[in-house]
Coordinates of C-alpha atoms and ligand atoms in Angstrom, one line a residue:
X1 CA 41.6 -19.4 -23.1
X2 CA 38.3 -20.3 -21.7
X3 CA 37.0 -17.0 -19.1
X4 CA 33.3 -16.8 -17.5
X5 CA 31.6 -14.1 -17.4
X6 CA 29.0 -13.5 -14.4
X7 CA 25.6 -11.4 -13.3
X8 CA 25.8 -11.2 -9.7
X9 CA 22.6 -11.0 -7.5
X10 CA 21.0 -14.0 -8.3
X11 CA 19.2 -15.9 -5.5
X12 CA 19.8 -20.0 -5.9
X13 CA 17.5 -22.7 -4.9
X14 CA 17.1 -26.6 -5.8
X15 CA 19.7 -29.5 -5.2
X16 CA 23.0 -30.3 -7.1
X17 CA 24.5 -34.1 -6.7
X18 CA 28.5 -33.4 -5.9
X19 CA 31.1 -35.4 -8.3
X20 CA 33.5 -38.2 -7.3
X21 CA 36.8 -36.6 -5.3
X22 CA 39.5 -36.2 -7.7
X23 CA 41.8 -36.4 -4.9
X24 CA 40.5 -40.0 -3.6
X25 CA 40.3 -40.5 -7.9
X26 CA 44.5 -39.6 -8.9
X27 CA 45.7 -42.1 -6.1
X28 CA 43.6 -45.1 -7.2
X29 CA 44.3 -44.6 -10.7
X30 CA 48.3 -44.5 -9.7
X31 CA 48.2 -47.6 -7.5
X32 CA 46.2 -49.9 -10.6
X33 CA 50.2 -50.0 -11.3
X34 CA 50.6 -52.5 -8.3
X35 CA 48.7 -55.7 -10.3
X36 CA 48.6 -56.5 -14.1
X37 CA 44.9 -57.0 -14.6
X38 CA 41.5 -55.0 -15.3
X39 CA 40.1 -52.2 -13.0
X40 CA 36.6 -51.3 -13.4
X41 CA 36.3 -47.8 -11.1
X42 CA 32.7 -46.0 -10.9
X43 CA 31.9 -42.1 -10.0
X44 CA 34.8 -40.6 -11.7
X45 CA 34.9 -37.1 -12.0
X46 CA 35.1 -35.7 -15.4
X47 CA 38.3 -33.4 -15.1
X48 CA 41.7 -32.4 -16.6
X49 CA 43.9 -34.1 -14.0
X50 CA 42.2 -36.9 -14.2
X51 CA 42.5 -37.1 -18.0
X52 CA 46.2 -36.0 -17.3
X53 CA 46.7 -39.0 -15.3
X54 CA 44.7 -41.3 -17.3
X55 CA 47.3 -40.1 -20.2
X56 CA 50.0 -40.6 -18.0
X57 CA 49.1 -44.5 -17.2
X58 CA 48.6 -45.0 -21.1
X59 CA 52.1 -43.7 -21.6
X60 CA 53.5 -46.0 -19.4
X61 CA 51.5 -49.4 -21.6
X62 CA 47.9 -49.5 -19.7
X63 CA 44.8 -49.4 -21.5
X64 CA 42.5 -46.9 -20.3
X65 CA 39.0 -45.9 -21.1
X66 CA 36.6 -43.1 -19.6
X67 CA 33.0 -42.1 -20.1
X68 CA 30.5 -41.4 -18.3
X69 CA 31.9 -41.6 -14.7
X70 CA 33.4 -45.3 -15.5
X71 CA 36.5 -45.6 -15.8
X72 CA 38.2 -49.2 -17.6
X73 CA 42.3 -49.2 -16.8
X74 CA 43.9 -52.9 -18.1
X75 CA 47.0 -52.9 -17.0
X76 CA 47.9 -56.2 -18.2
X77 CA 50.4 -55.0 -20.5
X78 CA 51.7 -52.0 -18.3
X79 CA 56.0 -52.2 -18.7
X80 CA 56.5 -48.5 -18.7
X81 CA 58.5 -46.9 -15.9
X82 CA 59.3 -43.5 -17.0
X83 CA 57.0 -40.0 -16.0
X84 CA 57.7 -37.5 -18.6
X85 CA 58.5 -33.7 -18.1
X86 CA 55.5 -32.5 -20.2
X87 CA 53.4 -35.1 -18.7
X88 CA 54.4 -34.1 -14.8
X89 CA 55.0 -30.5 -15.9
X90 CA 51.0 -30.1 -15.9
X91 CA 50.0 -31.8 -13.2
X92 CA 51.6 -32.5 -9.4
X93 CA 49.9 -35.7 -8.7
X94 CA 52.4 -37.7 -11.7
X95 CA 54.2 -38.2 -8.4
X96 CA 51.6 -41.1 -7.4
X97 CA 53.4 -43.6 -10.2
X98 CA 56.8 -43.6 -8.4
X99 CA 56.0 -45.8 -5.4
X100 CA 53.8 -48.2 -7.7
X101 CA 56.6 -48.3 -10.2
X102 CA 59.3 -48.9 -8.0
X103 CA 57.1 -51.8 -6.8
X104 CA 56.2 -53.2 -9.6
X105 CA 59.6 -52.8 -11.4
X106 CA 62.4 -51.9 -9.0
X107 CA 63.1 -48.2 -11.4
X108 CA 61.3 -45.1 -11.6
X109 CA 62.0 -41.7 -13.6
X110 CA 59.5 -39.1 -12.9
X111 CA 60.0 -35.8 -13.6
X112 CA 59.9 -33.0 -10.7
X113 CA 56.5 -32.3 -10.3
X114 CA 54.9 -28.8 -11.1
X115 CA 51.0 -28.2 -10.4
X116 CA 49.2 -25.3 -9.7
X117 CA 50.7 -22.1 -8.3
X118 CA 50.8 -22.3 -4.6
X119 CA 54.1 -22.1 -3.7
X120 CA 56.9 -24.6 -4.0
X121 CA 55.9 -27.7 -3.4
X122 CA 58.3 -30.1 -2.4
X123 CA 58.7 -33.7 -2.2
X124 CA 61.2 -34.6 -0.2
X125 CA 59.0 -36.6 2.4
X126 CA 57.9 -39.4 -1.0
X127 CA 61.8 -39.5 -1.5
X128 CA 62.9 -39.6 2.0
X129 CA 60.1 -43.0 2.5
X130 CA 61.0 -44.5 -0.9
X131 CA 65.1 -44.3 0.1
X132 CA 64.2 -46.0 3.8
X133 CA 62.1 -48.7 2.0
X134 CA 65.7 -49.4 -0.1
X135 CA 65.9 -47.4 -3.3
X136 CA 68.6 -45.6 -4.1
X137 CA 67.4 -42.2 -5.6
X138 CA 69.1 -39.5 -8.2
X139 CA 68.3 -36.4 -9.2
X140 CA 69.2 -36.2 -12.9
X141 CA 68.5 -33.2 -15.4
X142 CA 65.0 -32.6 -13.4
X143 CA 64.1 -36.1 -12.9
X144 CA 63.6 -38.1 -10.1
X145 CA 65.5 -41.5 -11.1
X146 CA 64.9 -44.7 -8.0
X147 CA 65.6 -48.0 -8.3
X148 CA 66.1 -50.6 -6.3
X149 CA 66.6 -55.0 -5.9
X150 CA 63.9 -54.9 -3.9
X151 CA 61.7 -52.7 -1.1
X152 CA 62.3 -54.0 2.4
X153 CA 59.7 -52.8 5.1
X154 CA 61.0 -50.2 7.0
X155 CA 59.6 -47.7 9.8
X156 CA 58.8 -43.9 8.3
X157 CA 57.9 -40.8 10.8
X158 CA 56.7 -37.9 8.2
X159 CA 58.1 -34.7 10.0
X160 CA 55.1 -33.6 8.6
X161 CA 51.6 -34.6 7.4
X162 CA 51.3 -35.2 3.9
X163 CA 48.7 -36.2 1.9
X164 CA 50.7 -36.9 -1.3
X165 CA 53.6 -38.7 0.7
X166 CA 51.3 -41.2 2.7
X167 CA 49.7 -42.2 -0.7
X168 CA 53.0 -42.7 -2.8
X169 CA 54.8 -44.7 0.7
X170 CA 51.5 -46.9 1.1
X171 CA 51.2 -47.8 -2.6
X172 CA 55.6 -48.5 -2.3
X173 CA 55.6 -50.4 1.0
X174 CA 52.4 -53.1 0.1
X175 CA 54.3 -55.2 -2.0
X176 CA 57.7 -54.5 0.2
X177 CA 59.4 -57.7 2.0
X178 CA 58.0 -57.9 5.9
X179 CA 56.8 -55.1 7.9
X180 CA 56.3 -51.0 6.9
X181 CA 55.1 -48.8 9.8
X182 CA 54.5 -45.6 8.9
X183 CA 53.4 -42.9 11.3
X184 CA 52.4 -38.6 11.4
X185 CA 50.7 -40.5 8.1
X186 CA 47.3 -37.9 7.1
X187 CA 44.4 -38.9 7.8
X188 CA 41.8 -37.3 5.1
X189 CA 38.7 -38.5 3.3
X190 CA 40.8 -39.4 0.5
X191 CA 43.4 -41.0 2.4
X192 CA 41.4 -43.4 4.0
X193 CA 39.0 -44.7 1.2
X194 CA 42.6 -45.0 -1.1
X195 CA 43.8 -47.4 2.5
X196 CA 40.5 -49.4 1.7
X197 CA 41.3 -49.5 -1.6
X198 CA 44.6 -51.6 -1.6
X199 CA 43.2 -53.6 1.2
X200 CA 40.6 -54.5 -1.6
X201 CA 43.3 -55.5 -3.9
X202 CA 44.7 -57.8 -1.1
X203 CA 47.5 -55.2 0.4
X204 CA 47.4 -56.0 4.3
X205 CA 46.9 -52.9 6.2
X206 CA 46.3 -51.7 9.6
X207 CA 45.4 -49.0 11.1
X208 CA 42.5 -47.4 8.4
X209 CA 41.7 -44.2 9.8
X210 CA 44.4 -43.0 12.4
X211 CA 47.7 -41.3 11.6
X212 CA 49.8 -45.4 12.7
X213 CA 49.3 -47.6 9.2
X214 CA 51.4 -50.8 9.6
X215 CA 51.8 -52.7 6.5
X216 CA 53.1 -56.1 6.0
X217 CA 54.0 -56.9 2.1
X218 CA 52.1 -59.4 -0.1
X219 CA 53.9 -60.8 -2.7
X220 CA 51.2 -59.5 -5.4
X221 CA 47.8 -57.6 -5.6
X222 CA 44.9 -58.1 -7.7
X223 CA 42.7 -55.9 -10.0
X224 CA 39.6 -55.0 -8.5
X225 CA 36.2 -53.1 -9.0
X226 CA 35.7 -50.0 -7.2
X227 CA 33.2 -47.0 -6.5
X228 CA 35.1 -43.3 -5.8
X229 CA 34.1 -41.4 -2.6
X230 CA 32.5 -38.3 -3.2
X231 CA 34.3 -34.9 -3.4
X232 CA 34.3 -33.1 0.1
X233 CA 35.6 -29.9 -1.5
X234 CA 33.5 -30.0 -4.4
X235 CA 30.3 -30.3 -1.1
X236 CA 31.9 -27.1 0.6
X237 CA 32.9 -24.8 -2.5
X238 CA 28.6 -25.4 -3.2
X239 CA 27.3 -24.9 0.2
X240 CA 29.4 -21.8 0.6
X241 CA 27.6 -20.3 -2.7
X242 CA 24.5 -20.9 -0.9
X243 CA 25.9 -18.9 2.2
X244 CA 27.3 -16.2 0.2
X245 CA 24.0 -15.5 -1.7
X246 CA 22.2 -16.3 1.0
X247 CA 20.3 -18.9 -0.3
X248 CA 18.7 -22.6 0.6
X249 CA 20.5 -25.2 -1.7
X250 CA 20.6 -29.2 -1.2
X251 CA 23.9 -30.5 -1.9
X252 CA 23.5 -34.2 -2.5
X253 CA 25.6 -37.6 -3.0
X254 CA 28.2 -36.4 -0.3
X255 CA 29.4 -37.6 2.9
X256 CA 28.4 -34.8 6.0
X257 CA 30.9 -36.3 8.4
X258 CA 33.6 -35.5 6.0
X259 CA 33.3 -31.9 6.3
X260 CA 35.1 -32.1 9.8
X261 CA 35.8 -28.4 11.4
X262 CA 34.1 -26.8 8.0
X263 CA 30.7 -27.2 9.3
X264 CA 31.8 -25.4 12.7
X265 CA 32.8 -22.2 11.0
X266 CA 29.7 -22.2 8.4
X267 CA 27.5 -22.3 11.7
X268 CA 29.8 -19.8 13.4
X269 CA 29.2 -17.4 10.6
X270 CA 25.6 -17.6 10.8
X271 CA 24.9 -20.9 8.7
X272 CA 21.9 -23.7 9.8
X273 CA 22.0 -27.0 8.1
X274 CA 19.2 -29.9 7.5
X275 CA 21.2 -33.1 7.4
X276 CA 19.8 -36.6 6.1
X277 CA 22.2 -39.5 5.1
X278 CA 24.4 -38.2 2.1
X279 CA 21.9 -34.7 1.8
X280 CA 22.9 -31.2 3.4
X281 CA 20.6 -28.4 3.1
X282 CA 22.5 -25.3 4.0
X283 CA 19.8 -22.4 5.4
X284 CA 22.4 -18.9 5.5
X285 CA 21.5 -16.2 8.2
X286 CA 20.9 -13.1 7.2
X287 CA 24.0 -11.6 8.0
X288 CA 27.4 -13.2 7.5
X289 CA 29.0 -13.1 10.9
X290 CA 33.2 -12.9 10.7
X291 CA 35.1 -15.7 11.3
X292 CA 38.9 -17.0 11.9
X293 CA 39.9 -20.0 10.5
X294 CA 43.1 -21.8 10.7
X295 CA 44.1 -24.6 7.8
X296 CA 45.7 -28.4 9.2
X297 CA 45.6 -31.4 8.3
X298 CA 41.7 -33.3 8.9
X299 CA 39.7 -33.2 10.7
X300 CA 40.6 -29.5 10.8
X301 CA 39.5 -26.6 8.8
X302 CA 40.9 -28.2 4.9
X303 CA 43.5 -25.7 3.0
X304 CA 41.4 -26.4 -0.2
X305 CA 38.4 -24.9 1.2
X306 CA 40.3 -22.0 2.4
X307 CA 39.7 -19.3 -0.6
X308 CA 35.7 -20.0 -1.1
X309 CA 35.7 -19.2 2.8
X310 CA 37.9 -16.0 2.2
X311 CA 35.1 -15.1 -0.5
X312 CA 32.4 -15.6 2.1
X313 CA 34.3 -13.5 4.9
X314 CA 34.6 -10.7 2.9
X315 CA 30.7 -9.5 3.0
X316 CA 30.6 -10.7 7.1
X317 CA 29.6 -7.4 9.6
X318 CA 33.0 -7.4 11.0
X319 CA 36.8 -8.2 10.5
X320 CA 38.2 -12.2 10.1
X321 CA 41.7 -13.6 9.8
X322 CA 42.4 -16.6 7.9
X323 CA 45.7 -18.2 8.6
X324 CA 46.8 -20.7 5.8
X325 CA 48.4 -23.5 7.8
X326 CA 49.7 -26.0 5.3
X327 CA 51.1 -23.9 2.1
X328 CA 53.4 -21.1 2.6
X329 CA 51.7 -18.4 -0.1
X330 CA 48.1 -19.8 -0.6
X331 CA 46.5 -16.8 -0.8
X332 CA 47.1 -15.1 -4.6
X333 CA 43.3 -14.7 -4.5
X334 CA 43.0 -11.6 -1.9
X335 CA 44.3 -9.7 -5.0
X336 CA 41.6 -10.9 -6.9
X337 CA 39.1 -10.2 -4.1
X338 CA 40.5 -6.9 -3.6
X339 CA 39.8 -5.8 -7.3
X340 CA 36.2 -6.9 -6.7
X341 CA 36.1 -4.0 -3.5
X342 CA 37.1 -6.7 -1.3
X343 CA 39.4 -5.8 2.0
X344 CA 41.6 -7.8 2.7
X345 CA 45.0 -7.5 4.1
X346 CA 48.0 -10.4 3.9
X347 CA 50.6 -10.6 5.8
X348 CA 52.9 -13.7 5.7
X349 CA 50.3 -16.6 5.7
X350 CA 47.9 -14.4 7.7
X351 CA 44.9 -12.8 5.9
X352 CA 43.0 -10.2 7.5
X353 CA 39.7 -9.7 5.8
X354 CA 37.0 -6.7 7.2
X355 CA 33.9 -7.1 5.7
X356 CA 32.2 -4.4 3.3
X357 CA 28.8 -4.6 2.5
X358 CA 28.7 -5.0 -1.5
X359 CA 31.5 -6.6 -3.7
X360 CA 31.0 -5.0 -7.4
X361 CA 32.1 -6.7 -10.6
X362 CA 35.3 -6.4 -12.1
X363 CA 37.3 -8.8 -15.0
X364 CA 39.6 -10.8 -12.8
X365 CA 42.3 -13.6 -13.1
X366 CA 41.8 -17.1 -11.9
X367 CA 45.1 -18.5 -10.4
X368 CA 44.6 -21.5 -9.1
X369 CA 42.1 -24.3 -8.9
X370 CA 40.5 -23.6 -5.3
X371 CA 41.5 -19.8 -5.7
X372 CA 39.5 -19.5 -8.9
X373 CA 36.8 -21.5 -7.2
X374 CA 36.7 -18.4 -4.6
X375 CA 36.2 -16.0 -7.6
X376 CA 33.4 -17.3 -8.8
X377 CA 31.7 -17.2 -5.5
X378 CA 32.5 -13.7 -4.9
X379 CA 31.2 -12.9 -8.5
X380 CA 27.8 -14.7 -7.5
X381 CA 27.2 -12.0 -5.0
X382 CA 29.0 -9.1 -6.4
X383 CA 26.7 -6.4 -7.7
X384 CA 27.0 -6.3 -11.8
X385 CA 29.5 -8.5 -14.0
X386 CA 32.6 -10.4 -12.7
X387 CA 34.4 -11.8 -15.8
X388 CA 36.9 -14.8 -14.7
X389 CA 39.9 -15.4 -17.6
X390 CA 42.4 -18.8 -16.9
X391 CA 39.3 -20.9 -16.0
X392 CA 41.6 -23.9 -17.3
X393 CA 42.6 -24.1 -13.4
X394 CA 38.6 -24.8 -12.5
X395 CA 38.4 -27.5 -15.6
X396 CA 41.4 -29.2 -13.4
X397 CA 38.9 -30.0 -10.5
X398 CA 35.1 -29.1 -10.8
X399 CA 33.4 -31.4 -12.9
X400 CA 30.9 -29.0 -15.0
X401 CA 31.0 -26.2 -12.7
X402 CA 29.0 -23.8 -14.8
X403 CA 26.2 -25.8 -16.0
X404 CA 25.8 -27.1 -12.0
X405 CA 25.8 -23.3 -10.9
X406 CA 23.2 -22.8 -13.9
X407 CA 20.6 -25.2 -12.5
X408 CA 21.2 -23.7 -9.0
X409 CA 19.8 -20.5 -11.3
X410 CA 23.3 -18.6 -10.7
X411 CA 23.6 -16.5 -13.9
X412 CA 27.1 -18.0 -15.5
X413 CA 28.4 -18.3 -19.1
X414 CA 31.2 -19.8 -20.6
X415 CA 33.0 -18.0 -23.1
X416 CA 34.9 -20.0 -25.2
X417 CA 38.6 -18.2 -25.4
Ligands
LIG501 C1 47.2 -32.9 -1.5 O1 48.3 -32.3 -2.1 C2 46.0 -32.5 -2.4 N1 46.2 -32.8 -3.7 C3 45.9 -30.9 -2.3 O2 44.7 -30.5 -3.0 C4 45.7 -30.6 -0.8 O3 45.6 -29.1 -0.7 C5 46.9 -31.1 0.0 O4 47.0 -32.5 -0.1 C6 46.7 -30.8 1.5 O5 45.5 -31.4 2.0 C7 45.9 -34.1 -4.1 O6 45.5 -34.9 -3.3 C8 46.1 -34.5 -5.6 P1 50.7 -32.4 1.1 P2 49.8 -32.7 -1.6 O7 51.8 -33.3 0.7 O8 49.8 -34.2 -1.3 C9 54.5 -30.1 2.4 C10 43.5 -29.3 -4.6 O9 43.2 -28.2 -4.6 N2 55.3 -31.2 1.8 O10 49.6 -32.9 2.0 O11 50.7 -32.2 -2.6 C11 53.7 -29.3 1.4 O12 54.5 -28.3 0.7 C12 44.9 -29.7 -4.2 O13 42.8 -30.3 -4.9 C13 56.7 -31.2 2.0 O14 57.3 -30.4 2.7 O15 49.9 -31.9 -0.2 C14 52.6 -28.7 2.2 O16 53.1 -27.5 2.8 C15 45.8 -28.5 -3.9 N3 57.4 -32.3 1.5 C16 52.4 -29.7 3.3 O17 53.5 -30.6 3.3 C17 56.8 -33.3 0.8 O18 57.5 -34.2 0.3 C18 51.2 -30.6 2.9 O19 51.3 -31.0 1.6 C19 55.4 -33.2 0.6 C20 54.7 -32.1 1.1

């Protein structure tokens, strides 16, 4: 397996351009399901999941060709309707292709989902929507098996916010008969480009943008052309490496107002920013100031940016606690932290983190995609060399991580495993 190995110290300067959003990308590529026809989609990120995916649609009779941030899906011939274990197994987001399939077929098998290691993730809220829109669901030997005559609009109240279970109800209840409120829907980034999306292919939806989307089926959707929105996480793992070497880096091709409370708590902890249009120029104090955070749903501080700020907080002056507000055990990188000189201190979903005033290098143990994400940040500023093992988790969701540290002038190397 893949590990990097890392001299901390090293000031950055000069500009990176952020990716397209692999979590606006694996919903999109799920709903070209809904219409038999060509999709032409621009800035897609070159990552595993969204190979995984890509693999995924091919199994079920698509076409699908990616280079060069284009991506060509043909669905024309698309009569598959089964999610395989070794195919879900890998990746969380297979769960996308049950509210398209039932759709477009009326049966879905997908496999329980796995993903990456924060906790059990459950998905009771995409089976509880797809059952009120009319399908009758199984569990069988570890698959999710729905079916249905047809899916009749229906109101849905998530108990909670979900990202994954306002995507998979949207992409079941636009080709439902009549009307599909659904409400408590999330309101991310991702969530709302992937609303503009099916309204592209001819779904009729209100309420783009707020937490009410009411939804009146169409009796069929089109293929379309499309351009991904830029990845929001990808914009704050970079600017907190500028904060944590204190250094001035542009980060470019992203979208400022899509940073919601984030921004707040880079300026509490001593950040300054130049914005202009789809540029952020991050100018770090020269002491990291401590800072609480507390992860919900946007516009509030995101979960996935929670472990690059942990690696931040621990080199402020004083002592921060980071509660993780959306999975139960996100925090299996304080261990990692801690083997780097860290201080840090869980307790349930709380993290208390005192600041000390030099991290040194150690060989550590990337866990999952956002947590090893943290690592390498810490290892950035960490006196001597950090070596990162598992880095298969970062290939899931930075698009050439290394080589757009490297230009930054961070000293990282790939070491092939
Ligand atoms: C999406 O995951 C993202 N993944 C996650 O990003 C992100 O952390 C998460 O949303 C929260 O913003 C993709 O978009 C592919 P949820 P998702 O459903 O949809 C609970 C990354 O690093 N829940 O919004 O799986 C759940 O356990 C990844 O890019 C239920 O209880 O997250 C969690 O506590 C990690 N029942 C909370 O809701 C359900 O049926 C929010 O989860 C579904 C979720």
């Amino acid at each position: 397996m893949d590990r990097f190995i890392i001299e901390g110290g090293s000031k950055l300067s000069g500009e990176i351009a952020v990716s397209g959003a692999k979590n606006a990308t694996l919903p999109v590529m799920a709903a070209t399901i809904l219409a038999a026809g060509e999709f032409k989609l621009e800035n897609i990120p070159n990552l595993i999941d969204i190979k995984l995916m890509g693999h995924l649609i091919r199994m079920l009779g698509a076409r699908v060709e990616h280079e060069e941030g284009r991506m060509y899906i043909d669905t024309t011939n698309l009569d598959g309707w089964e999610a395989p274990y070794e195919l879900v197994s890998k990746m969380r987001a297979s769960i996308y292709v049950l509210g398209p399939l039932l759709a477009r077929f009326g049966k879905a098998k997908v496999s329980f989902p796995g993903g990456c290691a924060i906790g059990t993730r459950p998905v009771d809220l995409h089976l509880m929507a797809m059952e009120k829109l009319g399908a009758t669901i199984t569990i069988e030997h570890g698959y999710i098996i729905a079916e249905c005559e047809k899916l009749v609009g229906a109101d849905i109240t998530f108990r909670k916010v979900s990202v994954g279970a306002t995507a998979n109800s949207l992409m079941a209840a636009v080709l439902a008969e009549g009307e599909t409120n659904l409400y408590n829907c999330a309101i991310e980034p991702e969530i709302q480009s992937f609303v503009e999306f099916l309204i592209q292919m001819g779904a009729d939806i209100k309420g783009v943008g707020t937490s009410h989307l009411c939804i009146k089926g169409v009796p069929k959707l089109n293929s379309v052309k499309a351009e991904m929105l830029s990845d929001r996480i990808e914009a704050g793992t970079f600017l907190i490496a500028g904060a944590i070497t204190r250094s001035e880096i542009t980060i470019t091709n992203c979208v400022p107002n899509h940073l919601g409370e984030f921004f707040d708590k880079l300026k509490l902890a001593g950040c300054g920013f130049d914005i202009m249009g789809n540029m952020i120029t991050i100018k770090p104090g020269e002491i990291i100031n401590p800072v609480n955070i507390k992860t919900a749903p946007f516009p509030e501080y995101p979960t996935d940016l929670q472990a690059q700020f942990m690696a931040l907080m621990t080199l402020s002056s004083g002592e921060s606690v980071i509660e993780e507000g959306i999975f139960p055990d996100r925090f299996t990188h304080a261990a990692e932290l801690n083997r780097l000189d860290a201080n840090i201190k869980v307790d349930g979903n709380l993290a208390r983190v005192r600041g000390v005033k030099q991290l040194s290098g150690a060989p550590v143990m990337a866990t999952d995609l956002r947590a090893s994400a943290a690592l390498v940040l810490a290892g950035l500023a960490a006196q001597g060399t950090t070596e990162i093992s598992r880095i298969y988790h970062i290939d899931r969701g930075y698009e050439s991580f290394e080589h757009k540290l490297t230009s930054l002038g961070a000293n990282i190397k790939r070491l092939k495993g």
